[in-house]
Amino acid sequence: MNFERLLASRTDAMGASAIREILKVVSQPDMISLAGGIPAPESFPLEIINELVTNVIEKYSSAAFQYDQTEGFMPLRQTLAAYLQEKDIQASTDQVLIASGSQGVLDAIGMVLISKGDRVAVEAPTYLGALQAFNPYEPEYVCMETDENGLIPRSLDEVLQTGAIKFIYLVPTFQNPTGRTIPIERRQEIAAIIRKYNALLVEDDPYSALRFRGTDLAAIKTLAPEHVVYVSTLSKVFAPGLRIGFCVAPDLIRKWLVIVKQGVDLHTSTFNQALAAEYLSGGYLKRHLPKIIDLYKPKQEAMLGALEKYFPNEFRWSNPEGGMFLWAEGPKDLDMEKIYWKSVKKKVAFVPGKYFYTAKGEGIETMRLNFTMPDKTTIDHAIKILADVIKTEL
Amino acid sequence: MNFERLLASRTDAMGASAIREILKVVSQPDMISLAGGIPAPESFPLEIINELVTNVIEKYSSAAFQYDQTEGFMPLRQTLAAYLQEKDIQASTDQVLIASGSQGVLDAIGMVLISKGDRVAVEAPTYLGALQAFNPYEPEYVCMETDENGLIPRSLDEVLQTGAIKFIYLVPTFQNPTGRTIPIERRQEIAAIIRKYNALLVEDDPYSALRFRGTDLAAIKTLAPEHVVYVSTLSKVFAPGLRIGFCVAPDLIRKWLVIVKQGVDLHTSTFNQALAAEYLSGGYLKRHLPKIIDLYKPKQEAMLGALEKYFPNEFRWSNPEGGMFLWAEGPKDLDMEKIYWKSVKKKVAFVPGKYFYTAKGEGIETMRLNFTMPDKTTIDHAIKILADVIKTEL
């Protein structure tokens, strides 16, 4: 049966994903993957899951397994409101909306805001999962310039000057893919600019809790509360397999996010929300988070050390104070995809950076390196192999 | 801040939901609700959850909490393939796709297939959650006639004759809202018609396992395997709060469902999928399902008995062999919404049937009654109150 004729026109904008194709080899046996963006399994608090489950059943009984409100499980919304308060994000329980991963928030944002052809402003490079969430709604992307301090505010201003931008999408802290963080002065400038243009900013903040050094920075949400949809997740501080994301949005936007979420998945798993509520309110997160940081910090140091030791002088890379990624840039015109194919033959995978750009021809010489999955020795080994491959191409 | 100007044009098609408004009163204290469509909390196998969790951690360890494939957790797909085989639905493990509730399948179907203005054929009346899933993609609905045996095949044939129908959406067994089941002869006719027109049918089957009497009927999927997307869920036989749905679709459709699901929520909760895999493969479902049926069957009998006892002669109602709903029809032009407002004042809620029709003016005199939530005594009491209210309006 050929049902090609039945596909919605939006599928044209979603065709075969080049990155999906090239990453297929990553799952080959013996592959060392610096390509993923996934937490180390040792970071999950496996040892307390039974305790959490027992507490959840005791507290909520069958309510933890029943259909629930689209907005989210009330005890989780309550504890998240307090959690956000610690980050100076003011949100009442009613203003916290739970979704199925932050991916669920991003899809709902696309559904609520993007009509075909609408312009969405993104960093160059930007998070690929956000593009995947927005693409079915057929936006045009407008790129904003970045440097080692993330988004350049002047570029944001210029983009907003050009007229109708539906919203701006940013990952201000330990960005995926670059690991870069926007400093506080720029955050203030960005807040002032979006207020000036009365623009809507989607601030995606999955990584800020994974801080190894330095001090926490104010979320842009705290600087322009009425103009920001703040999006975060428990995937990096609890377990991604539970698919718990959340957001705090301006009232009208939140109202619509709830309406569309009802059609998309009714609500997020009640049981997992109850586990998350218990994890946060029972003090488990506070006790467990330092362990995750203690696990990742030395891995990052190992990768930074290995880059220093093995990578050619022509390269530079980010040195973030946390998160899960480093970003390395070779000399202009070095074809990092060619290096990718050579290095996977030697069983080391990463992501060629060009896939994180919406404009063709950008980022050819860049790469994203994840340091959370492999152990320190493997990281050193993998970076050495990569460096050897790179040297044959310089 | 007024962001009204930022809303996508599709929100026009989704405006304020009348049914959402009228059902707000259902959560009032002391309300007896025959309005819901939710399983009784006593039907959840709470007593085995700790055991399932222990088994899952033992078998899968951190993999149960990690990111996983968009297609679904392999052990669940395996056990579902065997489960479907028992229903004569042939699907390899690779052909089973897991989603976040059957709502997640329906949303993905809408995203893959519906371009604005595309025609989707639905029963009159039909399942509201499906319309909510499809509406953001802005289809036109084409109604097909039904009688006490569900969809009338002649009406399907006529609709397909009129030209481009993207797909047909049906709930053939214990339908929501009517409780009606399409008999085997009609299923064969429907299968022949969709083959004749080379049409695609979405067969939504959440309730067939809840059979109190009579014998199982072949899914239409078994009669026209290449033309049917078979959709089902564990919400009615395990726990809806876990949000586990699944489907078996023609290859091209499945490929696209996976692509769009990746953007919508990456994947469904790994932990819940692992619990579901254990529930099915460990024989728990087989042992537990009879208990759910033993719980619901007497409730349905209580409702049928009360209708017989209290409802006026001018009424008729469905007498399904399973499921969660009865459908009652009063004399033509009886305004069931008026009765709704009177009965909620007496603390009994139901759903006026007109909300399940896509065409205005239809089903004014109908009502959906759920029998799974209240106990038998409460059901008798509620039907008596309803009957009293109705009598004042006849």
PDB file of C-alpha atoms in Angstrom, chain B residues 96-187:
ATOM      1  CA  VAL B  96       4.850  -1.772  17.578  1.00  0.00           C
ATOM      2  CA  LEU B  97       5.189   1.908  18.391  1.00  0.00           C
ATOM      3  CA  ILE B  98       4.723   3.184  21.950  1.00  0.00           C
ATOM      4  CA  ALA B  99       3.249   6.604  22.665  1.00  0.00           C
ATOM      5  CA  SER B 100       2.296   8.752  25.632  1.00  0.00           C
ATOM      6  CA  GLY B 101      -1.227   7.437  25.924  1.00  0.00           C
ATOM      7  CA  SER B 102      -3.371   6.713  22.890  1.00  0.00           C
ATOM      8  CA  GLN B 103      -3.820  10.504  22.906  1.00  0.00           C
ATOM      9  CA  GLY B 104      -0.150  10.669  21.918  1.00  0.00           C
ATOM     10  CA  VAL B 105      -0.813   8.385  18.950  1.00  0.00           C
ATOM     11  CA  LEU B 106      -3.801  10.449  17.853  1.00  0.00           C
ATOM     12  CA  ASP B 107      -1.860  13.723  18.039  1.00  0.00           C
ATOM     13  CA  ALA B 108       0.980  12.205  16.023  1.00  0.00           C
ATOM     14  CA  ILE B 109      -1.505  10.899  13.439  1.00  0.00           C
ATOM     15  CA  GLY B 110      -2.925  14.397  13.114  1.00  0.00           C
ATOM     16  CA  MET B 111       0.535  15.883  12.713  1.00  0.00           C
ATOM     17  CA  VAL B 112       1.590  13.334  10.087  1.00  0.00           C
ATOM     18  CA  LEU B 113      -1.578  13.283   8.012  1.00  0.00           C
ATOM     19  CA  ILE B 114      -3.700  16.415   8.342  1.00  0.00           C
ATOM     20  CA  SER B 115      -3.014  19.530   6.309  1.00  0.00           C
ATOM     21  CA  LYS B 116      -5.377  22.439   6.883  1.00  0.00           C
ATOM     22  CA  GLY B 117      -8.742  21.711   5.301  1.00  0.00           C
ATOM     23  CA  ASP B 118      -8.140  17.973   4.860  1.00  0.00           C
ATOM     24  CA  ARG B 119     -11.209  15.846   5.326  1.00  0.00           C
ATOM     25  CA  VAL B 120     -11.324  13.334   8.160  1.00  0.00           C
ATOM     26  CA  ALA B 121     -14.298  10.970   8.418  1.00  0.00           C
ATOM     27  CA  VAL B 122     -15.685  10.359  11.897  1.00  0.00           C
ATOM     28  CA  GLU B 123     -18.665   8.603  13.403  1.00  0.00           C
ATOM     29  CA  ALA B 124     -21.544  10.738  14.595  1.00  0.00           C
ATOM     30  CA  PRO B 125     -21.173  10.785  17.590  1.00  0.00           C
ATOM     31  CA  THR B 126     -17.439  10.277  18.042  1.00  0.00           C
ATOM     32  CA  TYR B 127     -14.721  10.376  20.694  1.00  0.00           C
ATOM     33  CA  LEU B 128     -14.016  13.930  21.790  1.00  0.00           C
ATOM     34  CA  GLY B 129     -10.368  13.338  22.691  1.00  0.00           C
ATOM     35  CA  ALA B 130      -9.678  12.374  19.089  1.00  0.00           C
ATOM     36  CA  LEU B 131     -11.197  15.633  17.855  1.00  0.00           C
ATOM     37  CA  GLN B 132      -9.050  17.518  20.383  1.00  0.00           C
ATOM     38  CA  ALA B 133      -5.982  15.738  19.026  1.00  0.00           C
ATOM     39  CA  PHE B 134      -6.868  16.460  15.396  1.00  0.00           C
ATOM     40  CA  ASN B 135      -8.233  20.025  15.719  1.00  0.00           C
ATOM     41  CA  PRO B 136      -4.866  21.857  15.909  1.00  0.00           C
ATOM     42  CA  TYR B 137      -4.118  20.514  12.426  1.00  0.00           C
ATOM     43  CA  GLU B 138      -7.330  22.145  11.154  1.00  0.00           C
ATOM     44  CA  PRO B 139      -9.181  19.328   9.396  1.00  0.00           C
ATOM     45  CA  GLU B 140     -12.751  19.411   8.120  1.00  0.00           C
ATOM     46  CA  TYR B 141     -14.825  16.631   9.623  1.00  0.00           C
ATOM     47  CA  VAL B 142     -17.102  14.500   7.492  1.00  0.00           C
ATOM     48  CA  CYS B 143     -19.719  12.672   9.539  1.00  0.00           C
ATOM     49  CA  MET B 144     -20.712   9.078   9.014  1.00  0.00           C
ATOM     50  CA  GLU B 145     -24.052   7.737  10.173  1.00  0.00           C
ATOM     51  CA  THR B 146     -24.367   5.274  13.002  1.00  0.00           C
ATOM     52  CA  ASP B 147     -27.135   3.200  14.551  1.00  0.00           C
ATOM     53  CA  GLU B 148     -27.275   0.886  17.562  1.00  0.00           C
ATOM     54  CA  ASN B 149     -24.721  -1.327  15.799  1.00  0.00           C
ATOM     55  CA  GLY B 150     -22.251   1.514  15.322  1.00  0.00           C
ATOM     56  CA  LEU B 151     -21.028   2.768  11.960  1.00  0.00           C
ATOM     57  CA  ILE B 152     -23.343   2.032   9.041  1.00  0.00           C
ATOM     58  CA  PRO B 153     -21.066   0.677   6.256  1.00  0.00           C
ATOM     59  CA  ARG B 154     -23.190   2.249   3.514  1.00  0.00           C
ATOM     60  CA  SER B 155     -22.483   5.652   5.033  1.00  0.00           C
ATOM     61  CA  LEU B 156     -18.730   4.962   4.995  1.00  0.00           C
ATOM     62  CA  ASP B 157     -18.959   3.955   1.337  1.00  0.00           C
ATOM     63  CA  GLU B 158     -20.856   7.126   0.443  1.00  0.00           C
ATOM     64  CA  VAL B 159     -18.340   9.307   2.251  1.00  0.00           C
ATOM     65  CA  LEU B 160     -15.387   7.667   0.513  1.00  0.00           C
ATOM     66  CA  GLN B 161     -17.159   8.034  -2.846  1.00  0.00           C
ATOM     67  CA  THR B 162     -17.243  11.809  -2.391  1.00  0.00           C
ATOM     68  CA  GLY B 163     -13.469  11.923  -2.788  1.00  0.00           C
ATOM     69  CA  ALA B 164     -10.379  12.783  -0.832  1.00  0.00           C
ATOM     70  CA  ILE B 165     -10.711  11.588   2.753  1.00  0.00           C
ATOM     71  CA  LYS B 166      -7.381  11.639   4.586  1.00  0.00           C
ATOM     72  CA  PHE B 167      -8.438   8.924   6.988  1.00  0.00           C
ATOM     73  CA  ILE B 168     -11.385   7.452   8.811  1.00  0.00           C
ATOM     74  CA  TYR B 169     -11.458   7.459  12.600  1.00  0.00           C
ATOM     75  CA  LEU B 170     -13.448   4.748  14.382  1.00  0.00           C
ATOM     76  CA  VAL B 171     -13.883   3.273  17.865  1.00  0.00           C
ATOM     77  CA  PRO B 172     -15.441  -0.040  16.833  1.00  0.00           C
ATOM     78  CA  THR B 173     -15.778  -1.710  20.258  1.00  0.00           C
ATOM     79  CA  PHE B 174     -17.682  -0.315  23.274  1.00  0.00           C
ATOM     80  CA  GLN B 175     -17.398   3.084  21.667  1.00  0.00           C
ATOM     81  CA  ASN B 176     -16.886   6.274  23.569  1.00  0.00           C
ATOM     82  CA  PRO B 177     -19.472   7.869  23.893  1.00  0.00           C
ATOM     83  CA  THR B 178     -22.155   5.329  22.976  1.00  0.00           C
ATOM     84  CA  GLY B 179     -20.811   2.017  24.273  1.00  0.00           C
ATOM     85  CA  ARG B 180     -21.845   0.540  20.930  1.00  0.00           C
ATOM     86  CA  THR B 181     -19.941  -2.247  19.174  1.00  0.00           C
ATOM     87  CA  ILE B 182     -19.786  -2.871  15.441  1.00  0.00           C
ATOM     88  CA  PRO B 183     -20.771  -6.521  14.758  1.00  0.00           C
ATOM     89  CA  ILE B 184     -18.490  -8.829  12.792  1.00  0.00           C
ATOM     90  CA  GLU B 185     -20.491  -8.701   9.533  1.00  0.00           C
ATOM     91  CA  ARG B 186     -20.211  -4.913   9.471  1.00  0.00           C
ATOM     92  CA  ARG B 187     -16.520  -5.104  10.299  1.00  0.00           C
TER      93      ARG B 187
END
